Coordinates of C-alpha atoms in Angstrom, one line a residue:
M1 CA -182.2 -26.5 143.5
P2 CA -184.7 -27.7 146.2
V3 CA -184.5 -31.2 147.6
S4 CA -187.2 -32.8 149.7
S5 CA -184.8 -33.8 152.5
A6 CA -184.1 -32.5 156.0
Y7 CA -180.4 -32.6 155.0
G8 CA -181.1 -29.9 152.4
A9 CA -179.7 -27.1 154.6
N10 CA -176.2 -28.4 154.1
R11 CA -175.5 -26.4 151.0
F12 CA -171.8 -25.9 151.5
A13 CA -169.2 -28.1 153.2
V14 CA -165.5 -28.2 153.8
A15 CA -164.2 -31.6 152.7
P16 CA -162.7 -34.1 155.1
M17 CA -159.0 -34.1 154.5
I18 CA -156.6 -36.5 156.2
D19 CA -153.9 -34.7 158.3
W20 CA -155.6 -31.4 157.8
T21 CA -159.2 -31.0 159.0
D22 CA -158.5 -31.6 162.7
R23 CA -160.1 -29.7 165.5
H24 CA -157.7 -26.7 165.2
C25 CA -158.3 -26.4 161.5
R26 CA -162.1 -26.5 162.0
T27 CA -161.8 -23.9 164.7
L28 CA -160.1 -21.5 162.3
H29 CA -162.6 -22.2 159.5
R30 CA -165.5 -21.6 161.8
Q31 CA -164.4 -18.1 162.4
F32 CA -165.1 -17.3 158.8
T33 CA -168.4 -19.2 158.3
R34 CA -171.1 -19.9 160.8
Y35 CA -173.3 -22.1 158.6
S36 CA -170.9 -24.3 156.6
L37 CA -170.8 -28.0 157.5
L38 CA -167.3 -29.0 158.6
Y39 CA -165.9 -32.5 158.5
T40 CA -163.4 -34.4 160.6
E41 CA -160.5 -36.2 159.0
M42 CA -161.4 -39.8 158.1
I43 CA -161.4 -41.8 161.3
V44 CA -161.1 -45.6 161.0
A45 CA -163.9 -47.3 162.9
D46 CA -161.5 -49.4 165.0
A47 CA -159.8 -46.2 166.2
A48 CA -163.1 -44.6 167.1
I49 CA -164.1 -47.7 169.1
H50 CA -160.8 -48.6 170.8
G51 CA -158.7 -45.4 170.7
D52 CA -158.4 -42.4 172.9
R53 CA -161.8 -40.9 172.2
E54 CA -161.1 -37.4 173.4
R55 CA -157.8 -37.2 171.4
I56 CA -159.2 -38.8 168.3
L57 CA -162.9 -37.6 168.3
G58 CA -163.0 -34.7 170.7
F59 CA -164.1 -31.3 169.5
A60 CA -165.5 -28.1 170.9
N61 CA -169.1 -27.1 170.6
E62 CA -168.0 -23.8 169.0
E63 CA -167.0 -25.9 165.9
Q64 CA -170.5 -27.1 165.2
P65 CA -172.0 -28.1 162.9
V66 CA -169.4 -30.9 162.5
A67 CA -169.7 -34.2 160.8
L68 CA -167.7 -37.3 161.6
Q69 CA -166.3 -39.2 158.6
L70 CA -165.6 -42.9 159.2
G71 CA -163.5 -45.4 157.3
G72 CA -164.3 -49.1 157.3
S73 CA -166.3 -51.9 155.8
D74 CA -167.5 -53.9 158.8
A75 CA -171.1 -52.9 159.3
A76 CA -171.2 -53.8 163.0
K77 CA -168.0 -51.8 163.7
L78 CA -169.2 -48.9 161.7
A79 CA -172.5 -48.9 163.6
E80 CA -170.7 -48.9 166.9
A81 CA -168.4 -46.1 165.8
A82 CA -171.4 -44.2 164.6
R83 CA -173.1 -44.5 168.0
I84 CA -170.0 -43.2 169.7
G85 CA -169.9 -40.3 167.3
E86 CA -173.5 -39.4 167.9
A87 CA -173.0 -39.6 171.6
M88 CA -170.1 -37.2 171.3
G89 CA -172.3 -34.7 169.6
Y90 CA -171.5 -35.0 165.8
V91 CA -174.5 -33.9 163.7
E92 CA -173.8 -36.4 160.9
I93 CA -172.0 -39.6 160.3
N94 CA -170.3 -40.0 156.9
L95 CA -168.9 -43.1 155.3
N96 CA -165.7 -42.8 153.2
V97 CA -166.0 -44.6 149.8
G98 CA -163.5 -42.4 148.0
C99 CA -160.1 -42.5 149.6
P100 CA -157.6 -44.4 147.3
S101 CA -154.6 -44.8 149.6
D102 CA -152.8 -48.1 149.8
R103 CA -153.4 -48.2 153.6
V104 CA -157.1 -47.8 153.0
Q105 CA -157.2 -50.5 150.3
S106 CA -155.4 -53.0 152.5
G107 CA -158.2 -52.6 155.0
T108 CA -160.8 -53.1 152.2
F109 CA -162.5 -49.7 152.6
G110 CA -162.4 -46.3 151.0
A111 CA -162.6 -46.1 147.2
C112 CA -162.3 -49.9 146.7
L113 CA -165.8 -50.1 148.1
M114 CA -167.1 -48.7 144.8
K115 CA -166.7 -52.3 143.6
T116 CA -169.0 -53.7 146.3
P117 CA -172.0 -51.4 146.7
E118 CA -173.8 -54.2 148.6
I119 CA -171.3 -53.9 151.4
V120 CA -171.7 -50.1 151.5
A121 CA -175.4 -50.6 151.7
Q122 CA -175.1 -53.0 154.6
A123 CA -172.9 -50.5 156.4
V124 CA -175.3 -47.6 155.8
L125 CA -178.3 -49.7 157.0
A126 CA -176.5 -50.7 160.2
M127 CA -175.5 -47.1 160.9
K128 CA -179.0 -45.8 160.2
R129 CA -180.4 -48.3 162.7
A130 CA -177.8 -47.2 165.3
V131 CA -178.1 -43.4 165.2
D132 CA -180.7 -40.7 164.8
V133 CA -178.4 -38.2 163.0
P134 CA -178.1 -38.2 159.2
V135 CA -175.9 -41.0 157.7
T136 CA -174.2 -40.0 154.5
V137 CA -171.7 -41.3 152.0
K138 CA -168.8 -39.7 150.1
C139 CA -167.7 -41.5 147.0
R140 CA -166.0 -41.2 143.6
I141 CA -167.7 -41.7 140.2
G142 CA -165.9 -45.0 139.9
V143 CA -162.6 -46.8 140.2
D144 CA -160.1 -48.2 137.7
D145 CA -161.8 -49.4 134.5
Q146 CA -165.4 -49.2 135.8
D147 CA -168.0 -47.7 133.6
T148 CA -168.9 -44.6 135.6
E149 CA -172.5 -44.6 134.4
I150 CA -173.0 -48.1 135.8
A151 CA -170.7 -47.8 138.9
L152 CA -172.1 -44.6 140.3
N153 CA -175.7 -45.6 139.5
N154 CA -175.2 -48.9 141.4
L155 CA -173.6 -47.2 144.4
A156 CA -176.3 -44.5 144.6
K157 CA -179.2 -47.0 144.3
A158 CA -177.6 -49.2 147.0
V159 CA -177.0 -46.4 149.5
F160 CA -180.3 -44.6 149.0
D161 CA -182.3 -47.9 149.2
A162 CA -180.5 -48.5 152.5
G163 CA -181.6 -45.1 153.8
A164 CA -178.6 -42.8 153.2
D165 CA -179.6 -39.1 153.8
A166 CA -177.1 -37.7 151.2
L167 CA -174.4 -38.7 148.7
W168 CA -171.4 -36.4 148.2
V169 CA -169.6 -37.3 145.0
H170 CA -166.0 -36.4 144.1
A171 CA -166.4 -36.0 140.4
R172 CA -163.3 -38.1 139.4
K173 CA -162.5 -41.7 139.2
A174 CA -159.9 -43.2 141.6
W175 CA -157.2 -45.4 140.2
L176 CA -156.4 -47.9 142.8
K177 CA -153.2 -49.0 141.1
G178 CA -150.6 -46.8 139.4
L179 CA -151.5 -43.5 141.0
S180 CA -150.7 -42.1 144.4
P181 CA -153.4 -40.5 146.6
K182 CA -152.0 -37.0 145.5
E183 CA -152.1 -38.0 141.8
N184 CA -155.7 -39.3 142.3
R185 CA -156.7 -35.8 143.3
D186 CA -155.4 -34.3 140.1
I187 CA -154.8 -36.7 137.2
P188 CA -158.2 -38.4 136.7
P189 CA -160.3 -36.0 134.7
L190 CA -163.2 -34.2 136.4
D191 CA -166.6 -35.1 135.1
Y192 CA -169.1 -32.8 136.7
D193 CA -171.7 -33.7 134.2
R194 CA -171.8 -37.2 135.5
V195 CA -172.8 -35.9 138.9
Y196 CA -175.4 -33.6 137.4
R197 CA -176.9 -36.6 135.6
L198 CA -177.1 -38.5 138.9
K199 CA -179.0 -35.6 140.4
Q200 CA -181.5 -35.7 137.6
Q201 CA -182.2 -39.4 138.5
Y202 CA -182.5 -38.6 142.2
V203 CA -184.6 -35.4 142.2
N204 CA -185.7 -35.9 145.8
Q205 CA -182.4 -37.0 147.3
F206 CA -179.5 -34.8 148.3
I207 CA -176.6 -35.0 145.9
G208 CA -173.5 -32.9 146.6
I209 CA -170.5 -32.3 144.4
N210 CA -166.8 -32.2 145.2
G211 CA -163.5 -32.1 143.3
G212 CA -161.4 -29.4 141.7
I213 CA -163.7 -26.5 142.7
Q214 CA -161.5 -23.5 143.3
T215 CA -163.7 -20.6 144.3
I216 CA -167.1 -19.9 146.0
S217 CA -168.3 -18.4 142.6
E218 CA -167.6 -21.8 141.0
G219 CA -169.5 -23.5 143.8
L220 CA -172.5 -21.3 143.1
Q221 CA -172.6 -22.4 139.5
H222 CA -172.7 -26.1 140.6
L223 CA -175.6 -25.3 142.9
N224 CA -177.7 -24.7 139.7
H225 CA -177.4 -28.5 139.1
V226 CA -176.9 -30.2 142.5
D227 CA -177.9 -29.7 146.1
G228 CA -174.6 -29.0 147.8
V229 CA -171.0 -28.1 147.1
M230 CA -167.9 -29.2 148.9
L231 CA -164.5 -27.5 148.7
G232 CA -161.3 -29.0 150.1
R233 CA -157.7 -28.0 149.3
A234 CA -158.7 -24.6 147.8
V235 CA -160.2 -23.6 151.2
Y236 CA -157.4 -25.1 153.2
H237 CA -154.8 -23.1 151.3
N238 CA -156.9 -19.9 151.3
P239 CA -159.2 -20.0 154.4
M240 CA -160.3 -16.4 153.9
M241 CA -162.4 -17.4 150.9
L242 CA -164.8 -18.9 153.5
A243 CA -165.7 -15.3 154.4
E244 CA -167.9 -15.3 151.3
V245 CA -169.9 -18.4 152.1
D246 CA -172.5 -17.3 154.6
T247 CA -173.6 -14.3 152.4
A248 CA -173.2 -15.9 148.9
I249 CA -174.8 -19.3 149.8
Y250 CA -176.8 -18.9 152.9
G251 CA -178.0 -15.3 152.4
N252 CA -176.7 -14.0 155.7
E253 CA -175.8 -10.4 155.3
N254 CA -173.7 -10.0 158.5
G255 CA -170.6 -11.9 157.3
P256 CA -167.8 -13.0 159.6
A257 CA -165.9 -11.0 162.3
S258 CA -163.1 -8.7 161.2
I259 CA -159.7 -10.2 160.5
D260 CA -158.4 -8.3 163.6
A261 CA -161.0 -10.1 165.8
I262 CA -160.3 -13.5 164.1
I263 CA -156.5 -13.2 164.7
D264 CA -157.2 -12.2 168.3
Y265 CA -159.5 -15.2 168.8
M266 CA -157.0 -17.6 167.4
C267 CA -154.3 -16.2 169.6
H268 CA -156.4 -16.7 172.7
Y269 CA -157.3 -20.2 171.4
A270 CA -153.6 -21.0 170.9
D271 CA -152.8 -19.8 174.4
R272 CA -155.4 -22.2 175.9
H273 CA -154.1 -25.1 173.8
I274 CA -150.5 -24.4 174.9
A275 CA -151.5 -24.1 178.5
A276 CA -153.1 -27.5 178.2
G277 CA -149.8 -29.0 177.0
G278 CA -150.1 -28.5 173.3
R279 CA -147.8 -26.7 170.8
L280 CA -148.3 -23.6 168.8
S281 CA -147.4 -25.4 165.6
H282 CA -150.6 -27.6 166.0
I283 CA -152.6 -24.5 165.3
A284 CA -150.3 -22.2 163.3
R285 CA -149.8 -24.8 160.5
H286 CA -153.4 -24.4 159.5
M287 CA -153.1 -20.6 159.4
V288 CA -150.2 -20.4 156.9
G289 CA -152.5 -19.7 153.9
L290 CA -154.6 -17.0 155.6
F291 CA -153.3 -14.0 153.7
H292 CA -153.0 -15.8 150.4
G293 CA -152.3 -13.2 147.7
A294 CA -152.2 -10.2 150.1
A295 CA -149.4 -7.8 150.8
G296 CA -147.1 -9.3 153.5
A297 CA -148.3 -12.9 152.9
R298 CA -144.8 -14.2 152.3
R299 CA -143.5 -12.7 155.5
W300 CA -146.5 -14.1 157.4
R301 CA -145.8 -17.6 156.0
Q302 CA -142.1 -17.3 156.9
I303 CA -142.7 -16.3 160.5
L304 CA -145.4 -19.0 161.1
S305 CA -143.5 -21.8 159.3
T306 CA -140.3 -21.2 161.3
E307 CA -141.0 -19.7 164.7
A308 CA -144.2 -21.6 165.4
N309 CA -142.2 -24.8 165.5
Q310 CA -139.8 -23.6 168.1
T311 CA -139.9 -24.9 171.6
G312 CA -141.8 -22.5 173.9
A313 CA -143.5 -20.7 171.0
T314 CA -146.6 -18.7 172.1
S315 CA -149.3 -16.8 170.3
N316 CA -146.9 -13.8 170.2
V317 CA -145.6 -15.5 167.0
I318 CA -149.0 -15.1 165.4
R319 CA -149.3 -11.5 166.6
R320 CA -145.8 -10.7 165.2
A321 CA -146.6 -12.3 161.9
Y322 CA -149.9 -10.3 161.7
A323 CA -148.1 -7.1 162.5
A324 CA -145.8 -7.8 159.5
V325 CA -148.9 -8.2 157.3
Q326 CA -150.4 -4.9 158.6
N327 CA -147.1 -3.1 158.0
A328 CA -147.0 -4.4 154.4
A329 CA -150.5 -3.2 153.8
I330 CA -149.7 0.2 155.0
E331 CA -146.6 0.4 152.8
K332 CA -148.5 -0.7 149.8
A333 CA -151.2 1.9 150.4
A334 CA -148.6 4.7 150.9

């Protein structure tokens, strides 16, 4: 579905996920897909402004394209954080209007901002004035007992009137009281049709969809109705499915490097991280799901989950775990 927007190239994205989509996770994901848009975890605007910027916001150029997701509701702070993000090289600044956690609610941002679209609009306008890169919003279809037709329409009108370049919609309500963040990802029913209807209203604006999408094939079906598709937990738990993206969605016939080459790359990457004072577990934890459903996957998980956490662990742990997978594949083929 064409959209008259410079943002239209971002047809596939890996969702921002707190505690998961850090620089090491993005480095792994990038080995499987050259073109997908990758997101940071949600970074609170105050942390971006006052925190250790290299630790909190730093990333390698090899991860690009990378978008920075910010949390907050103060327009001036968000504009300053956006300026910092742009200066550090992020290709997009995204505002979180979907996270339902208690911590986020206490700060009056995240999903509770669905109730105050005028505050979201002020933030978008301030960020648009502060940066030249795209400014986008990620939201829910509503919260609590809101009518999702009214709530999502009001939010979309507010952000697009303020100049937002795209709206990514998690196709579920968020319940701010009574459900945990985990339950909010599963219990509220999915309503993809609501997002489709929004796209019909905003033919010339980029509308992307997120929530409960399990495969790249499912994502392709959504692209018949909206401009972009975003996967989160499914990709995190099975990163190898990203190998399909560049061909299936972007039409690139080359595909990713071989799994041998990817494992070798991640081993060298881990060695550099360890030499700089890091731990193997910082990287290996994102690789546990790599061989999801394949022969030897259980042994791979066991080795990474136990040995990578040990003091002094090196990339040899990854190589040993991969050897176990290769041996299992040989035995299965015999």
